[in-house]
CSV table of N, CA and C and ligand atoms in Angstrom, one decimal:
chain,number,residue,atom,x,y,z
A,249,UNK,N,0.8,-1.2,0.0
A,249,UNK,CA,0.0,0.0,0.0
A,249,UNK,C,0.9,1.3,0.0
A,250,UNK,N,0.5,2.0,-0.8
A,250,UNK,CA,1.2,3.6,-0.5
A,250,UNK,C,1.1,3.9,0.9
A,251,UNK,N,1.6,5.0,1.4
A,251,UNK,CA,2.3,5.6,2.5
A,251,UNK,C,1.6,7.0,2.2
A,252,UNK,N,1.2,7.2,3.0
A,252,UNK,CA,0.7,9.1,3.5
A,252,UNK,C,2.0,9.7,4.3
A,253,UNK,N,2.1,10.7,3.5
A,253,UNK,CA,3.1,11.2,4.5
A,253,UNK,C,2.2,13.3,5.0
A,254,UNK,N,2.4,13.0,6.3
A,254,UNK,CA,1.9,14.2,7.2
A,254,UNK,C,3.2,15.0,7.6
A,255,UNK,N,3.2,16.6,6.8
A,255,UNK,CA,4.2,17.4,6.9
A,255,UNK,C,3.4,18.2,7.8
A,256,UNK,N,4.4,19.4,8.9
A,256,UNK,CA,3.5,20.4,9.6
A,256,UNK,C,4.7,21.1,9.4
A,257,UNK,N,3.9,22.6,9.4
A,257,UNK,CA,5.3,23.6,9.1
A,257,UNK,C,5.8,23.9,10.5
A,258,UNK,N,5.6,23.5,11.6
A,258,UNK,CA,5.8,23.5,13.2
A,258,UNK,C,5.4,22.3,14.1
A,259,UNK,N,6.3,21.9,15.4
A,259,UNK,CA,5.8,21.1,15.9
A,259,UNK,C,4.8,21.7,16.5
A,260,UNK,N,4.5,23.0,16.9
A,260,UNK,CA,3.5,23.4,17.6
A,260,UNK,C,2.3,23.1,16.9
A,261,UNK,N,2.6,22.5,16.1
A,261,UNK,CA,0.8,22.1,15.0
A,261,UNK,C,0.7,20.5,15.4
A,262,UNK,N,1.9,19.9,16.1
A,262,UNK,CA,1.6,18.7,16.4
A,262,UNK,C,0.2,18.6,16.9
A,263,UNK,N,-0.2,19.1,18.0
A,263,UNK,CA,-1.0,18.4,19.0
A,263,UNK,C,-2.4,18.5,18.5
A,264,UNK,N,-2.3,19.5,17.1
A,264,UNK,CA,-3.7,19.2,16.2
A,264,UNK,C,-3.8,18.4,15.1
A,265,UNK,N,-3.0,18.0,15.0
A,265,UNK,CA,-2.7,16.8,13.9
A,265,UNK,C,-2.4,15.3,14.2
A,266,UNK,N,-3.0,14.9,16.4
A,266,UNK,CA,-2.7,13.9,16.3
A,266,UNK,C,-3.7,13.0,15.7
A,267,UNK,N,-5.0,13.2,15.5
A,267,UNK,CA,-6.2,13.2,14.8
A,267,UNK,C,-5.7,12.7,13.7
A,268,UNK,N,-4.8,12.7,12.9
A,268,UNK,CA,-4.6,12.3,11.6
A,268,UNK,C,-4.2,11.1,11.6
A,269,UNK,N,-2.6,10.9,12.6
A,269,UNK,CA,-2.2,9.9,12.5
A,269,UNK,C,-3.1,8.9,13.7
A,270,UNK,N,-3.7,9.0,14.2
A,270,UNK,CA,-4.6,8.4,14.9
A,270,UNK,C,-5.4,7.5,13.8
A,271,UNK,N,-6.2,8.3,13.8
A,271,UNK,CA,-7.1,8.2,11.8
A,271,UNK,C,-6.4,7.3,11.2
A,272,UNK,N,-5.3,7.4,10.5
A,272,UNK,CA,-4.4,6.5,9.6
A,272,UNK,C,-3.8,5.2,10.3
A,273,UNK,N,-3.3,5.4,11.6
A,273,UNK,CA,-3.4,4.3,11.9
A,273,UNK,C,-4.9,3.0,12.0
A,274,UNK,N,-5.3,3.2,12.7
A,274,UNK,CA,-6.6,3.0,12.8
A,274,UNK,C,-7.5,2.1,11.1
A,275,UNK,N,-6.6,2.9,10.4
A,275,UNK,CA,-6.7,2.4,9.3
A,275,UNK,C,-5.9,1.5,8.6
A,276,UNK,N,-5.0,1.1,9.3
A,276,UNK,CA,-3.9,0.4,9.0
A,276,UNK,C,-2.9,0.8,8.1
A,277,UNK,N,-3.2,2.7,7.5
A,277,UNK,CA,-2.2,3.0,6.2
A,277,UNK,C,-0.9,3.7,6.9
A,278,UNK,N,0.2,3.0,6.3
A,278,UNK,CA,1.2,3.0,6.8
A,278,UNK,C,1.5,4.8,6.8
A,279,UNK,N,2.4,5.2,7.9
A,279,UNK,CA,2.7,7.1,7.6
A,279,UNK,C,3.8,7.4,8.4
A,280,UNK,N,4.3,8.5,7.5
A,280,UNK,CA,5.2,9.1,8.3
A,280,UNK,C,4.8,10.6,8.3
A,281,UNK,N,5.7,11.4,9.7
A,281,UNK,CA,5.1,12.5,10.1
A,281,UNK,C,6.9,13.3,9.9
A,282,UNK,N,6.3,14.9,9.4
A,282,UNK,CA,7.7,15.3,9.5
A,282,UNK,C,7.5,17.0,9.5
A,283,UNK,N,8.3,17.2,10.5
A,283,UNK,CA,7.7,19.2,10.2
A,283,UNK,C,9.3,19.7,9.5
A,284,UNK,N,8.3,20.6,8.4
A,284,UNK,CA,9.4,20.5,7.6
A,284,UNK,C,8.2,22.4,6.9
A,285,UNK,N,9.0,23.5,7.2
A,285,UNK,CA,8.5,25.0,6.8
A,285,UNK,C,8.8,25.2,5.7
A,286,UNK,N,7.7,26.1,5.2
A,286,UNK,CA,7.6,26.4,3.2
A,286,UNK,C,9.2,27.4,3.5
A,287,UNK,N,8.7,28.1,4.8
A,287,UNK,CA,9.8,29.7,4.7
A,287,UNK,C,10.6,29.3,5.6
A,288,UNK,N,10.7,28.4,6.4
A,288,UNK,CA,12.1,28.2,7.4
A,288,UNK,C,13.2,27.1,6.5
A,289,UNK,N,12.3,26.3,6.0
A,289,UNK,CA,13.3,25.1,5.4
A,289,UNK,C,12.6,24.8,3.7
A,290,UNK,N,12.7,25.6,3.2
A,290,UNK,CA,12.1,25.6,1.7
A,290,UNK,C,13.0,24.8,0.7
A,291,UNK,N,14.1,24.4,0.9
A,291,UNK,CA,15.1,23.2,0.1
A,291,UNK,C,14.4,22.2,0.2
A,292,UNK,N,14.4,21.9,2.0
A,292,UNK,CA,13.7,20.4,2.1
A,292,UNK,C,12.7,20.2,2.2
A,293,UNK,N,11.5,21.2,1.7
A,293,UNK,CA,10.3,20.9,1.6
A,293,UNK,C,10.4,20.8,-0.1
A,294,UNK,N,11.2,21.7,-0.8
A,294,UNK,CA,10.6,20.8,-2.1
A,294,UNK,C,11.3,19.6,-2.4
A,295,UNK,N,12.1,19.6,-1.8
A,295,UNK,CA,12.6,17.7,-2.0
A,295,UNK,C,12.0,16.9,-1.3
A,296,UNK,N,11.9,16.9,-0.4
A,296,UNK,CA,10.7,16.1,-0.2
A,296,UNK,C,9.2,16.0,-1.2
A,297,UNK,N,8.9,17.1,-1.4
A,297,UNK,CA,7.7,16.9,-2.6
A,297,UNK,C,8.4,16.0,-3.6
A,298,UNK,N,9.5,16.7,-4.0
A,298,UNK,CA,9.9,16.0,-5.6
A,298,UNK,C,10.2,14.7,-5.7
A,299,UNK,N,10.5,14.0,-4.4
A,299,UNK,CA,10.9,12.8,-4.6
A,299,UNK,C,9.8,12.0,-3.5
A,300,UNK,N,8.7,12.6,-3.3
A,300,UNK,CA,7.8,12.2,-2.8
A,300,UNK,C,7.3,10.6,-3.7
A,301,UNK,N,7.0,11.3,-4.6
A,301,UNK,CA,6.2,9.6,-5.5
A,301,UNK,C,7.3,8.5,-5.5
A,302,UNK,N,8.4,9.0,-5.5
A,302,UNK,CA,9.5,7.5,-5.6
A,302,UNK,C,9.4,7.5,-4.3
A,303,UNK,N,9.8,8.0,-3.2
A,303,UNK,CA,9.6,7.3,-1.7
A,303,UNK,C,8.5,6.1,-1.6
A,304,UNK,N,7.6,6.1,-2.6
A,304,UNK,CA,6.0,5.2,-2.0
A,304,UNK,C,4.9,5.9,-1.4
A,305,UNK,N,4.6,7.3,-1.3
A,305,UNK,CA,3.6,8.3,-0.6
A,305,UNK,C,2.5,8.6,-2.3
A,306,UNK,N,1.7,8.0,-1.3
A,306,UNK,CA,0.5,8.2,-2.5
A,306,UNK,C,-0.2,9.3,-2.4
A,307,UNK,N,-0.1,10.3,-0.6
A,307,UNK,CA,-0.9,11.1,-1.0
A,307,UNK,C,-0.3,11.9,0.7
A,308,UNK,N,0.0,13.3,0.0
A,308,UNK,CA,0.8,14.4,1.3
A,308,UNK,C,-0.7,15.1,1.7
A,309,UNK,N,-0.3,14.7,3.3
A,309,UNK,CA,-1.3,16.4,3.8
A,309,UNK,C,-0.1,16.9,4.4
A,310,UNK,N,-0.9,18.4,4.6
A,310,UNK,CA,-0.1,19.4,4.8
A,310,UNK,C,-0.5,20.1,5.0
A,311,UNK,N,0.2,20.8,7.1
A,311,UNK,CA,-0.6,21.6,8.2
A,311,UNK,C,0.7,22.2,8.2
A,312,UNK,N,-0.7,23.6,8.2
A,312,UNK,CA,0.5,24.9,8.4
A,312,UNK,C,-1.0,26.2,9.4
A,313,UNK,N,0.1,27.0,9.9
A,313,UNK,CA,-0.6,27.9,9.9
A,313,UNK,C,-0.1,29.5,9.8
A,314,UNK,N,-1.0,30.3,10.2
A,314,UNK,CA,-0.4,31.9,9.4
A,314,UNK,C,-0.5,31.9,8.2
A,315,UNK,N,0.4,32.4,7.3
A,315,UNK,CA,0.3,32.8,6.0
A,315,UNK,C,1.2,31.0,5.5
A,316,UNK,N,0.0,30.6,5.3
A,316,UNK,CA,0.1,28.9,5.4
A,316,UNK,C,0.7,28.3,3.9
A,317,UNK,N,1.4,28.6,3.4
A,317,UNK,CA,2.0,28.5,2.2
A,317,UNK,C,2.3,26.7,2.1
A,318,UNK,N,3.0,25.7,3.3
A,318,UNK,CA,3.2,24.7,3.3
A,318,UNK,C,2.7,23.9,2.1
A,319,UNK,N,1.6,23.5,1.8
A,319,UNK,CA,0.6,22.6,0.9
A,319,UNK,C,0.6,23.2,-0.5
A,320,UNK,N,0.8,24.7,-1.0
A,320,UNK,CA,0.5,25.1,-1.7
A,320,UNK,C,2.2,24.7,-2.2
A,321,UNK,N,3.4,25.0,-1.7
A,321,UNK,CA,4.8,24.7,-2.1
A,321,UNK,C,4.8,23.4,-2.0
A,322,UNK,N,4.4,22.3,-1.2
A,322,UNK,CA,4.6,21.2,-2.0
A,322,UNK,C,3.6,20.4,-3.1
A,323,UNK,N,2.5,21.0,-3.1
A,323,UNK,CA,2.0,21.0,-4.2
A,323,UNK,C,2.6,21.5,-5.3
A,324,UNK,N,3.4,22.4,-5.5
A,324,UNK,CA,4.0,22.8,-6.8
A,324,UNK,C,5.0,22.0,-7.1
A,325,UNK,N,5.1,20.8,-6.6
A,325,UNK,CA,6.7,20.0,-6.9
A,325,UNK,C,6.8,18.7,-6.9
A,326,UNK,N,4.7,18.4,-6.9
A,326,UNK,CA,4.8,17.0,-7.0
A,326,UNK,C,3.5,16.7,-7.8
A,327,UNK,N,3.2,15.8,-8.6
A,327,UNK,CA,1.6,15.2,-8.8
A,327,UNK,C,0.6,14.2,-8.3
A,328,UNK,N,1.9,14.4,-6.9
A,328,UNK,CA,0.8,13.6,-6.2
A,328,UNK,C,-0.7,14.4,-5.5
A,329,UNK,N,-1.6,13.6,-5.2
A,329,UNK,CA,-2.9,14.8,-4.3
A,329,UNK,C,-2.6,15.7,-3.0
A,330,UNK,N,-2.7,16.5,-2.9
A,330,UNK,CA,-1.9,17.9,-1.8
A,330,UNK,C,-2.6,17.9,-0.8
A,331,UNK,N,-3.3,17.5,0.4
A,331,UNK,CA,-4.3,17.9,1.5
A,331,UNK,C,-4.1,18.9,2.3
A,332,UNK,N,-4.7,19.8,2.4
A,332,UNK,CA,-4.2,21.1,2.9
A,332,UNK,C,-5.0,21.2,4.9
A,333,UNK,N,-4.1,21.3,5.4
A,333,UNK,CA,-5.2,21.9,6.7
A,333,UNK,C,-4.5,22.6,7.5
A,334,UNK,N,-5.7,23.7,7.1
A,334,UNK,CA,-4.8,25.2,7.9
A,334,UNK,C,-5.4,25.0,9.7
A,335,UNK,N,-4.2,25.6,9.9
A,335,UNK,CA,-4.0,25.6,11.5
A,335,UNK,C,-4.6,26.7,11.9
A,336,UNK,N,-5.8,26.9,12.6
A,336,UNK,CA,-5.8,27.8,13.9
A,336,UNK,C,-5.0,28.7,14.5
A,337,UNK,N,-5.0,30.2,14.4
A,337,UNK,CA,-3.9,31.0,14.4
A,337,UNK,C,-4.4,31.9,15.8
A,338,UNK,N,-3.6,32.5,16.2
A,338,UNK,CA,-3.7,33.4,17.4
A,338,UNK,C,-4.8,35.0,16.9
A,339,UNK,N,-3.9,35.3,15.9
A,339,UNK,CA,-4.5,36.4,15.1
A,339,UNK,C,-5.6,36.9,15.2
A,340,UNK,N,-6.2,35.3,14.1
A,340,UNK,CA,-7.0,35.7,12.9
A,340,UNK,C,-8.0,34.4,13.3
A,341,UNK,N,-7.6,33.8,14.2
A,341,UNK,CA,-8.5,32.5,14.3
A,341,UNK,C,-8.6,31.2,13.6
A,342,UNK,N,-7.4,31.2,12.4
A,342,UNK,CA,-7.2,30.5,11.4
A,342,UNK,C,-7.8,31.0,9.7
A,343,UNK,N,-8.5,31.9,9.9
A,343,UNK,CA,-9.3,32.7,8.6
A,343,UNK,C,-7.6,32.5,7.4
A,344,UNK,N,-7.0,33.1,8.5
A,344,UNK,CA,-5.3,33.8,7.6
A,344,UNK,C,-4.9,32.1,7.2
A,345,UNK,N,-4.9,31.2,7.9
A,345,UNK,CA,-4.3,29.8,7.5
A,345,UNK,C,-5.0,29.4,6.5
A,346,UNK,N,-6.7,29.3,6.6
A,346,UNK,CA,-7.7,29.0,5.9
A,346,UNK,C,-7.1,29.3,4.5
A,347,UNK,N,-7.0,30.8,4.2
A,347,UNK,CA,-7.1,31.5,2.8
A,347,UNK,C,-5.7,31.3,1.9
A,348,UNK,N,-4.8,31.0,2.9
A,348,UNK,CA,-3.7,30.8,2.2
A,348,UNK,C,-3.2,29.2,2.3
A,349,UNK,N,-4.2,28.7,2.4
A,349,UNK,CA,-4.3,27.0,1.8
A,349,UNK,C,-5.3,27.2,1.2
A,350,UNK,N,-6.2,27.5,0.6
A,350,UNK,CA,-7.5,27.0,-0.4
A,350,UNK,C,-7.2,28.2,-1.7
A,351,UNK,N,-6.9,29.6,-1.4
A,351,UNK,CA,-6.5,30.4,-2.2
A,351,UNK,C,-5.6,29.8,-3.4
A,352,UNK,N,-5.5,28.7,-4.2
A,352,UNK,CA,-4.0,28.3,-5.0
A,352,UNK,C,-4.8,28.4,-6.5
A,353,UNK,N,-3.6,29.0,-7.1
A,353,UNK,CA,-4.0,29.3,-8.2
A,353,UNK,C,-4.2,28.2,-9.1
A,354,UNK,N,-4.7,28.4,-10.4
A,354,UNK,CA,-5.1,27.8,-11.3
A,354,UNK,C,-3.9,26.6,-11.5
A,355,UNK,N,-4.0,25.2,-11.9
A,355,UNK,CA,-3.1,24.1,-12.4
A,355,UNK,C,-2.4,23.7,-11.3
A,356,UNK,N,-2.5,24.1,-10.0
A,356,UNK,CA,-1.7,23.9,-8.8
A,356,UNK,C,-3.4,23.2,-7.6
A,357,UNK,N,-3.6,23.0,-8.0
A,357,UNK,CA,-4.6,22.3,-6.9
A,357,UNK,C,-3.9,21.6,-5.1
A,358,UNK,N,-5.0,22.2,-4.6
A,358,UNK,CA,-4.6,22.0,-3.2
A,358,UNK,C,-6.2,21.4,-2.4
A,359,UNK,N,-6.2,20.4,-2.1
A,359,UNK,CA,-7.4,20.0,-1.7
A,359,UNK,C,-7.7,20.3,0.3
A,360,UNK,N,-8.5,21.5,0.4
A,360,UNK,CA,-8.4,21.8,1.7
A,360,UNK,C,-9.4,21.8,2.7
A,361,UNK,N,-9.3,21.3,4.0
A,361,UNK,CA,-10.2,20.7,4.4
A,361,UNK,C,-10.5,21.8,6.0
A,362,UNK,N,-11.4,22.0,6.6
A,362,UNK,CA,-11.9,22.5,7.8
A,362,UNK,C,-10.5,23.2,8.4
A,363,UNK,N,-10.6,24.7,8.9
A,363,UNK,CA,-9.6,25.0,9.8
A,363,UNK,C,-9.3,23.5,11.6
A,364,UNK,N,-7.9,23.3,11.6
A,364,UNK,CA,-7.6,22.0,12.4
A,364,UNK,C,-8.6,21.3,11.6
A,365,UNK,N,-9.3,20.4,10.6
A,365,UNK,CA,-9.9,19.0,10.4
A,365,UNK,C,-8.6,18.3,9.9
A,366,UNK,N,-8.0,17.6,10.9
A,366,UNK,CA,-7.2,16.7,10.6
A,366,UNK,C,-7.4,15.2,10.8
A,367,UNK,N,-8.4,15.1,11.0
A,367,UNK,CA,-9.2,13.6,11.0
A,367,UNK,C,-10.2,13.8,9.8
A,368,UNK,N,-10.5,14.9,9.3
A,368,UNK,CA,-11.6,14.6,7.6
A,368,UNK,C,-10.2,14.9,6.7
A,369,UNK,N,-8.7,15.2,7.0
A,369,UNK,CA,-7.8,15.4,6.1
A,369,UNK,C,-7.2,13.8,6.0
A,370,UNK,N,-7.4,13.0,7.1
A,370,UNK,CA,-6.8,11.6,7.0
A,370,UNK,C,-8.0,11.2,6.4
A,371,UNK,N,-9.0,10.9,6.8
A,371,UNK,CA,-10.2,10.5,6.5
A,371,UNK,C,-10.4,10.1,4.5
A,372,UNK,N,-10.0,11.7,4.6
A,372,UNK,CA,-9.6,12.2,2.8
A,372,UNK,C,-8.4,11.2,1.9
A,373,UNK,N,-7.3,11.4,2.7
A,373,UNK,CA,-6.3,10.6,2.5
A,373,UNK,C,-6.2,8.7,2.1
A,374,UNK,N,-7.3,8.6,3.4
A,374,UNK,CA,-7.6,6.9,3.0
A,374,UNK,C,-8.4,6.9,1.9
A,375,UNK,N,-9.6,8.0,1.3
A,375,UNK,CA,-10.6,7.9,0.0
A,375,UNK,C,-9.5,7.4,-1.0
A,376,UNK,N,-9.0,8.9,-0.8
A,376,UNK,CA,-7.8,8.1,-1.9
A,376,UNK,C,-6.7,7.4,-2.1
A,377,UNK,N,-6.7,6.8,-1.3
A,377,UNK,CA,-6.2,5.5,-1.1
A,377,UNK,C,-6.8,4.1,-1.9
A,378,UNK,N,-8.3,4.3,-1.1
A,378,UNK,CA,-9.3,3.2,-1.5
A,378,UNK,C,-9.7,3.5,-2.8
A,379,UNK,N,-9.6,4.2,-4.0
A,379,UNK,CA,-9.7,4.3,-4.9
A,379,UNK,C,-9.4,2.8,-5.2
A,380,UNK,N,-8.0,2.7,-5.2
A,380,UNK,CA,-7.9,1.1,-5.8
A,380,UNK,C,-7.8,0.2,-4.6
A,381,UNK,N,-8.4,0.2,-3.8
A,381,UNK,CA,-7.8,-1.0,-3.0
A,381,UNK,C,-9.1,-1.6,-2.0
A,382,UNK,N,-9.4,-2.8,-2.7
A,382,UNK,CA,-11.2,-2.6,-2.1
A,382,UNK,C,-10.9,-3.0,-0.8
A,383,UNK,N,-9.9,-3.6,0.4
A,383,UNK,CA,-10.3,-3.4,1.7
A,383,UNK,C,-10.1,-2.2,2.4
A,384,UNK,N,-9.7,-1.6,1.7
A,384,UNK,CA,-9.8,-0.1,2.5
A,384,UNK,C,-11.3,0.3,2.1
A,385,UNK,N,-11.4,0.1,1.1
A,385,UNK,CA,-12.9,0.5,0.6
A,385,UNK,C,-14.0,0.0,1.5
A,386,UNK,N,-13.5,-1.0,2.0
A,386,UNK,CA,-14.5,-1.8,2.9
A,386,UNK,C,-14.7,-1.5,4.2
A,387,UNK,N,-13.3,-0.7,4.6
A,387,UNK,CA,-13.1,-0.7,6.2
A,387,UNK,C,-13.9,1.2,6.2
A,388,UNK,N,-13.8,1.5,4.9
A,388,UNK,CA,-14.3,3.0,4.9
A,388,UNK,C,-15.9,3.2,4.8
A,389,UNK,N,-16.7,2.0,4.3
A,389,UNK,CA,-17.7,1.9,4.3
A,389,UNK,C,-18.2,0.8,6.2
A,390,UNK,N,-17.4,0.4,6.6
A,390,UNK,CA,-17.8,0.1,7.8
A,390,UNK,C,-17.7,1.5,9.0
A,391,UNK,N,-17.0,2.2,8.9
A,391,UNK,CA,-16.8,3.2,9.1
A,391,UNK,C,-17.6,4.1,9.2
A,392,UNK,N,-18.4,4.5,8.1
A,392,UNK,CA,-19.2,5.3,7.9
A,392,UNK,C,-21.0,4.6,9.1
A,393,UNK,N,-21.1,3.2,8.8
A,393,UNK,CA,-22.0,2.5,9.4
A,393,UNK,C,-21.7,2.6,10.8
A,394,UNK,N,-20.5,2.7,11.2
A,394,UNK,CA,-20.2,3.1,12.8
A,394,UNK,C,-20.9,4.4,13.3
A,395,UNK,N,-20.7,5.3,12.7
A,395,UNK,CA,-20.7,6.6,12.7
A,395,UNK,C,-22.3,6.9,12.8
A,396,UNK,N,-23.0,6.0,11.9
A,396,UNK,CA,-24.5,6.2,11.8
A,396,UNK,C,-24.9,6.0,12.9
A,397,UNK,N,-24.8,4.6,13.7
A,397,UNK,CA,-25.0,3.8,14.7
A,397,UNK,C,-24.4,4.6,16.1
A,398,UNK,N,-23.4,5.4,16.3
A,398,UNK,CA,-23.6,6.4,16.9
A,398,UNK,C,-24.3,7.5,17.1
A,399,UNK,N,-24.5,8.2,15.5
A,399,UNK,CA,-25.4,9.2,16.1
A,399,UNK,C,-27.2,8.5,16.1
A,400,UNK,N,-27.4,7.3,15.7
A,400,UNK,CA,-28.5,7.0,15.9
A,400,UNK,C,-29.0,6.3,17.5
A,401,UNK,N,-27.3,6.1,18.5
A,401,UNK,CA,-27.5,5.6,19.3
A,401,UNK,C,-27.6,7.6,20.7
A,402,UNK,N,-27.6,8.3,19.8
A,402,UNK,CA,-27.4,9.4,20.2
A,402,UNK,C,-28.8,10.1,20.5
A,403,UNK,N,-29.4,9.8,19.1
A,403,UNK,CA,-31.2,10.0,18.6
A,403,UNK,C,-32.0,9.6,19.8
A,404,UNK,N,-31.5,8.0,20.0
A,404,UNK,CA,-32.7,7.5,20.6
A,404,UNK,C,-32.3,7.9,22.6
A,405,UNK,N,-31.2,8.4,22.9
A,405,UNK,CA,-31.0,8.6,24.3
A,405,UNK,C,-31.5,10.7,24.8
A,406,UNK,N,-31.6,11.0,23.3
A,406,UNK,CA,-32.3,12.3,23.5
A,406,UNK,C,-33.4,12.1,23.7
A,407,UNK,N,-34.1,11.4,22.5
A,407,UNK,CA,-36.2,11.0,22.8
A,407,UNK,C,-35.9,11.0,24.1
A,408,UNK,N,-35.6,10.0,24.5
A,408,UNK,CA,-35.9,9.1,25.5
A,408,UNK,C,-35.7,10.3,26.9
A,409,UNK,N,-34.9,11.4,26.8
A,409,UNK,CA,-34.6,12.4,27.8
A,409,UNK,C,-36.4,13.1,27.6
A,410,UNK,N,-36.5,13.6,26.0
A,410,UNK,CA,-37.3,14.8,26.0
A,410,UNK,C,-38.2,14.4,25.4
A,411,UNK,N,-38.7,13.2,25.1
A,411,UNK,CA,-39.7,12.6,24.3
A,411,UNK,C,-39.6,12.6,22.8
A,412,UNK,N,-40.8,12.1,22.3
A,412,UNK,CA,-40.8,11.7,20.9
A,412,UNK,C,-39.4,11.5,20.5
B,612,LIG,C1,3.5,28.0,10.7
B,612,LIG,O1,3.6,29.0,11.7
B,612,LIG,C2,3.4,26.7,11.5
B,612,LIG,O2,2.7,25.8,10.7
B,612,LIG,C3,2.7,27.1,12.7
B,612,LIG,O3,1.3,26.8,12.6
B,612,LIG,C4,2.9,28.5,12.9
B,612,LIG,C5,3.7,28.9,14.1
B,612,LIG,O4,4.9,28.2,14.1
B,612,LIG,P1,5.9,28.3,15.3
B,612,LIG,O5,6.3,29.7,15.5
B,612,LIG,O6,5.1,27.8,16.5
B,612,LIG,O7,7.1,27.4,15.0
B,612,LIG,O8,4.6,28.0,9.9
């Protein structure tokens, strides 16, 4: 199976991104995690993009926050799928991370998900994954039946508080 690899332009974005690899494990897809800045370390963020597809990574996300450039520079250096999730900022609330992950221009695609959604960024990650691989397809469709069965186990403990 390909490999996801989860870049963050800081460790301080760890502790919202443990949701991903949680996620991915959970899923059994193998991952590596690495903080690696568009503007602190911009060599080894586009090498790592560029030799992204030969490592075995079928699909980068990529947490930044502030003027969140991370996802959009390694998206420029690779063809593999780019997941973007902007970080929550002191500022601006994440609005500033938001805009400068989904903002990417034309032929550069950046697929971007909820300010911190780093569990619908892995979530995203295994889709495309499961494109070709029907037990993931399988474990994503059990998943989703989990999720029902929750909030239907959720339905019936409200009636039961406030009726009907
Ligand atoms: C971004 O700036 C990082 O992704 C992080 O969200 C933010 C702050 O980084 P630190 O100053 O905590 O390293 O590049």
């Amino acid at each position: 199976m390909k490999k996801v690899i989860i870049v963050m332009g800081s460790d301080s974005d760890l502790p919202v991104m443990e949701p991903a690899m949680k996620t991915l494990a959970d899923f059994g897809v193998p991952h590596e995690v690495r903080v690696i800045s568009a503007h602190r370390t911009p060599e080894e963020a586009h090498r790592l993009s560029a030799n992204a597809r030969a490592d075995g990574v079928g699909v980068i996300i990529a947490a930044a926050g502030k003027a969140a450039h991370l996802a959009g520079v390694l998206a420029a250096s690779t063809t593999l799928p780019v997941i973007g999730v902007p970080i929550k900022s002191s500022a601006f609330g994440g609005l500033d991370s938001l805009l400068s992950t989904v903002q990417m221009p034309a032929g550069v695609p950046v697929a971007t998900v909820a300010v911190d959604g780093a569990q619908n960024a892995a979530l995203l990650a295994v889709q495309m994954l499961a494109i070709c691989d029907g037990q993931l397809a399988e474990a994503l469709s059990e998943h989703k039946l989990a999720m029902a069965d929750s909030v239907a186990a959720k339905d019936a403990k409200v009636r039961a508080s406030y009726g009907k």
